Coordinates of C-alpha atoms in Angstrom, one line a residue:
X686 CA -9.8 -47.2 -26.9
X687 CA -10.0 -43.5 -26.0
X688 CA -7.7 -42.7 -29.0
X689 CA -9.9 -44.8 -31.3
X690 CA -13.0 -43.1 -29.9
X691 CA -11.5 -39.6 -30.4
X692 CA -10.7 -40.5 -34.0
X693 CA -14.2 -41.9 -34.6
X694 CA -15.8 -38.7 -33.1
X695 CA -13.5 -36.5 -35.2
X696 CA -14.4 -38.4 -38.4
X697 CA -18.1 -38.1 -37.6
X698 CA -17.8 -34.4 -37.0
X699 CA -15.9 -34.0 -40.3
X700 CA -18.6 -35.9 -42.1
X701 CA -21.3 -33.7 -40.5
X702 CA -19.5 -30.5 -41.5
X703 CA -19.1 -31.8 -45.0
X704 CA -22.8 -32.6 -45.2
X705 CA -23.8 -29.1 -44.0
X706 CA -21.4 -27.6 -46.5
X707 CA -22.8 -29.7 -49.3
X708 CA -26.3 -28.7 -48.3
X709 CA -25.4 -25.1 -48.4
X710 CA -23.7 -25.5 -51.8
X711 CA -26.8 -27.1 -53.3
X712 CA -27.7 -25.6 -56.7
X713 CA -31.4 -25.1 -57.5
X714 CA -32.2 -24.7 -61.2
X715 CA -35.1 -22.2 -61.8
X716 CA -37.0 -22.1 -65.1
X717 CA -38.7 -18.9 -66.3
X718 CA -40.1 -17.7 -69.6
X719 CA -38.2 -14.5 -70.2
X720 CA -41.0 -12.9 -72.3
X721 CA -43.4 -11.5 -69.7
X722 CA -42.1 -8.1 -68.5
X723 CA -42.1 -6.8 -65.8
X724 CA -42.2 -10.2 -64.2
X725 CA -39.6 -11.9 -66.4
X726 CA -37.7 -10.9 -69.4
X727 CA -34.4 -11.6 -71.3
X728 CA -31.7 -8.9 -71.6
X729 CA -29.7 -8.4 -74.8
X730 CA -27.0 -10.7 -73.4
X731 CA -29.5 -13.5 -72.5
X732 CA -29.9 -12.9 -68.8
X733 CA -33.2 -13.4 -67.1
X734 CA -34.4 -10.3 -65.2
X735 CA -37.6 -9.1 -63.6
X736 CA -39.8 -9.4 -60.5
X737 CA -40.0 -13.2 -60.8
X738 CA -36.3 -13.5 -61.0
X739 CA -35.6 -11.1 -58.1
X740 CA -38.1 -13.0 -55.9
X741 CA -36.5 -16.3 -56.9
X742 CA -33.1 -15.0 -55.9
X743 CA -34.4 -13.8 -52.6
X744 CA -36.0 -17.1 -51.9
X745 CA -32.9 -19.0 -52.8
X746 CA -30.8 -16.7 -50.5
X747 CA -33.3 -17.4 -47.7
X748 CA -33.1 -21.1 -48.3
X749 CA -29.3 -20.9 -48.4
X750 CA -29.0 -22.5 -51.9
X751 CA -27.4 -21.3 -55.1
X752 CA -29.8 -20.4 -57.9
X753 CA -29.1 -20.8 -61.6
X754 CA -31.7 -19.8 -64.2
X755 CA -32.9 -21.4 -67.4
X756 CA -35.0 -19.6 -70.1
X757 CA -37.8 -21.8 -71.4
X758 CA -40.7 -21.1 -73.8
X759 CA -44.0 -21.0 -72.0
X760 CA -45.7 -23.8 -74.0
X761 CA -43.0 -26.2 -73.0
X762 CA -42.3 -25.1 -69.5
X763 CA -44.2 -27.8 -67.5
X764 CA -42.8 -30.6 -69.7
X765 CA -39.3 -29.2 -69.2
X766 CA -39.8 -29.3 -65.5
X767 CA -41.1 -32.8 -65.6
X768 CA -38.1 -33.9 -67.7
X769 CA -35.7 -32.5 -65.1
X770 CA -34.4 -29.5 -67.1
X771 CA -34.9 -27.5 -64.0
X772 CA -36.2 -28.0 -60.4
X773 CA -38.8 -25.2 -60.1
X774 CA -40.8 -22.8 -62.3
X775 CA -40.8 -19.1 -61.2
X776 CA -42.7 -17.6 -64.1
X777 CA -45.9 -16.0 -62.9
X778 CA -47.7 -19.3 -63.3
X779 CA -51.2 -19.2 -61.9
X780 CA -52.2 -21.9 -59.5
X781 CA -55.0 -23.9 -61.2
X782 CA -56.5 -27.4 -60.7
X783 CA -55.5 -28.4 -64.2
X784 CA -51.9 -27.5 -63.7
X785 CA -51.9 -29.0 -60.2
X786 CA -52.6 -32.4 -61.8
X787 CA -49.1 -32.1 -63.4
X788 CA -47.1 -30.2 -60.8
X789 CA -47.1 -29.3 -57.2
X790 CA -47.5 -25.7 -56.2
X791 CA -46.3 -23.5 -53.4
X792 CA -48.5 -20.9 -51.8
X793 CA -49.0 -17.8 -53.9
X794 CA -46.2 -15.2 -54.1
X795 CA -48.4 -12.6 -55.8
X796 CA -52.0 -12.2 -57.1
X797 CA -53.0 -9.3 -59.4
X798 CA -56.2 -9.1 -61.5
X799 CA -56.5 -9.5 -65.3
X800 CA -57.5 -6.5 -67.5
X801 CA -58.5 -5.4 -71.0
X802 CA -56.6 -2.9 -73.1
X803 CA -57.6 -1.4 -76.5
X804 CA -56.4 1.4 -78.9
X805 CA -57.0 4.9 -77.6
X806 CA -59.7 5.6 -80.3
X807 CA -61.5 2.3 -79.5
X808 CA -65.3 2.4 -78.9
X809 CA -65.0 -0.4 -76.3
X810 CA -66.6 0.8 -73.1
X811 CA -66.0 -2.0 -70.6
X812 CA -64.8 -5.6 -70.0
X813 CA -68.0 -7.6 -70.2
X814 CA -69.1 -10.1 -72.8
X815 CA -71.4 -7.6 -74.3
X816 CA -68.8 -4.8 -74.4
X817 CA -66.5 -7.0 -76.4
X818 CA -69.0 -8.7 -78.7
X819 CA -67.9 -8.9 -82.3
X820 CA -64.3 -7.8 -81.4
X821 CA -61.1 -9.8 -81.9
X822 CA -59.2 -10.2 -78.7
X823 CA -55.5 -11.0 -78.5
X824 CA -54.2 -13.1 -75.6
X825 CA -51.2 -15.3 -74.9
X826 CA -51.9 -19.0 -75.5
X827 CA -51.9 -21.6 -72.8
X828 CA -52.6 -19.1 -70.0
X829 CA -55.5 -18.5 -67.6
X830 CA -56.2 -15.3 -69.6
X831 CA -56.7 -17.4 -72.8
X832 CA -58.9 -19.8 -70.9
X833 CA -61.0 -17.0 -69.5
X834 CA -61.3 -15.2 -72.8
X835 CA -62.4 -18.4 -74.6
X836 CA -65.0 -19.1 -72.0
X837 CA -66.3 -15.6 -71.3
X838 CA -66.1 -13.8 -74.6
X839 CA -68.1 -16.3 -76.6
X840 CA -69.3 -13.6 -79.1
X841 CA -65.7 -12.5 -79.8
X842 CA -62.9 -13.9 -81.9
X843 CA -60.1 -15.0 -79.6
X844 CA -56.6 -14.9 -81.2
X845 CA -53.8 -16.7 -79.4
X846 CA -50.2 -15.6 -79.4
X847 CA -47.0 -17.3 -78.2
X848 CA -45.9 -14.3 -76.2
X849 CA -47.3 -11.0 -74.8
X850 CA -45.0 -9.0 -77.0
X851 CA -46.6 -10.4 -80.1
X852 CA -50.2 -9.6 -79.2
X853 CA -49.0 -6.1 -78.1
X854 CA -47.5 -5.5 -81.5
X855 CA -50.7 -6.6 -83.2
X856 CA -52.8 -4.3 -81.0
X857 CA -50.6 -1.4 -81.8
X858 CA -50.8 -2.1 -85.5
X859 CA -54.6 -2.6 -85.5
X860 CA -54.7 -6.3 -86.1
X861 CA -56.7 -7.0 -83.0
X862 CA -59.3 -4.9 -81.3
X863 CA -58.4 -5.6 -77.7
X864 CA -56.1 -7.7 -75.5
X865 CA -56.5 -9.5 -72.2
X866 CA -53.6 -10.1 -69.7
X867 CA -52.5 -9.4 -66.2
X868 CA -53.1 -5.7 -65.3
X869 CA -49.5 -5.1 -64.3
X870 CA -48.2 -6.4 -67.6
X871 CA -50.7 -4.2 -69.5
X872 CA -50.0 -1.1 -67.4
X873 CA -46.2 -1.7 -67.8
X874 CA -46.5 -1.8 -71.6
X875 CA -48.9 1.2 -71.8
X876 CA -46.2 3.2 -69.9
X877 CA -43.7 2.6 -72.7
X878 CA -43.4 4.3 -76.1
X879 CA -44.6 1.1 -77.8
X880 CA -47.8 1.2 -75.6
X881 CA -48.6 4.9 -76.3
X882 CA -51.1 3.7 -78.9
X883 CA -53.4 2.2 -76.4
X884 CA -55.4 2.6 -73.2
X885 CA -56.5 0.5 -70.2
X886 CA -60.2 -0.3 -70.6
X887 CA -60.6 -1.8 -67.1
X888 CA -59.8 -4.6 -64.7
X889 CA -61.6 -8.0 -64.8
X890 CA -62.9 -9.5 -61.6
X891 CA -60.9 -12.8 -61.4
X892 CA -62.8 -16.1 -61.8
X893 CA -61.2 -18.2 -59.0
X894 CA -62.0 -21.4 -61.0
X895 CA -60.0 -20.2 -64.0
X896 CA -57.5 -17.7 -62.6
X897 CA -56.8 -19.5 -59.4
X898 CA -55.7 -17.9 -56.1
X899 CA -52.6 -16.3 -57.6
X900 CA -49.2 -17.1 -59.0
X901 CA -47.2 -19.9 -57.3
X902 CA -43.9 -21.7 -57.8
X903 CA -44.3 -25.1 -59.5
X904 CA -42.1 -28.1 -58.7
X905 CA -42.2 -31.7 -59.8
X906 CA -45.0 -33.9 -58.4
X907 CA -44.1 -35.3 -55.0
X908 CA -41.3 -32.8 -54.2
X909 CA -43.0 -31.8 -50.9
X910 CA -39.8 -30.9 -49.2
X911 CA -39.0 -28.3 -51.8
X912 CA -42.6 -26.9 -51.6
X913 CA -42.2 -26.6 -47.9
X914 CA -38.8 -24.9 -48.2
X915 CA -40.3 -22.3 -50.7
X916 CA -43.3 -21.7 -48.5
X917 CA -41.2 -21.0 -45.5
X918 CA -39.0 -18.7 -47.5
X919 CA -42.0 -16.8 -49.0
X920 CA -43.3 -16.2 -45.4
X921 CA -39.8 -15.1 -44.4
X922 CA -39.2 -12.5 -47.1
X923 CA -42.7 -11.1 -46.6
X924 CA -41.9 -10.7 -42.9
X925 CA -38.4 -9.3 -43.2
X926 CA -39.1 -6.6 -45.7
X927 CA -37.3 -8.1 -48.7
X928 CA -40.5 -8.8 -50.6
X929 CA -41.5 -5.1 -50.2
X930 CA -38.1 -4.0 -51.4
X931 CA -38.5 -6.1 -54.6
X932 CA -42.2 -5.2 -55.0
X933 CA -41.4 -1.4 -54.8
X934 CA -38.7 -1.8 -57.4
X935 CA -41.3 -2.7 -60.0
X936 CA -44.7 -1.6 -58.7
X937 CA -46.4 1.3 -56.9
X938 CA -48.7 -1.0 -55.0
X939 CA -48.5 -4.4 -53.2
X940 CA -48.9 -7.1 -55.8
X941 CA -49.2 -9.8 -53.2
X942 CA -53.0 -9.2 -53.2
X943 CA -54.0 -9.6 -49.6
X944 CA -53.3 -12.3 -47.1
X945 CA -55.9 -14.9 -48.4

């Protein structure tokens, strides 16, 4: 009987060890756009890089899971998540009620304001509806910035683009009068040779109903366990200094945006 008991206990211990090992070897597939620098971008050899990607890697390390990354066009990123192409979206996706009907969100992992940019010789003085009346504004489609522009700049022509790079090219070439996007994206572009044409007009006070409380990680509806894992990991990298290390690699200020 003692021998049988020892064999049973040994077998149970082996199964427990195997279960722990399998949990640690779990692979989490992360979807990102790859066309929104400095948050996410594709290298020449097809690798996803940027703030979003480094944050995702740090979170996966904290959660003790292996990350793989999948590049996905923005317009199809939520349907691709729902179809099981990946397990989570880390792509600077603003947390909004409309999106929350389709996916579940973690807490924010950053929150920066939107802004307006225009050519250096532009006569645009500010970011109000009146300042931009009669102007054509370029903005990435299916974003909170597009929704805000459509609602706020009713006296302007709003021109949607598939990616930020495309509206930037049109602004540089005089095909639009101004653009609206996250201030960090705009500032990053203005600091490059391609952005030397243009200037920052100013930041926009976020509209909480449109812009939401910040960018969060999206997972499939009902995956509460994964949301909780991510939230715990976000708190951990904020506390242990890893978040600041990644933040300082890309930005000169804390993009988290306060503790609210």
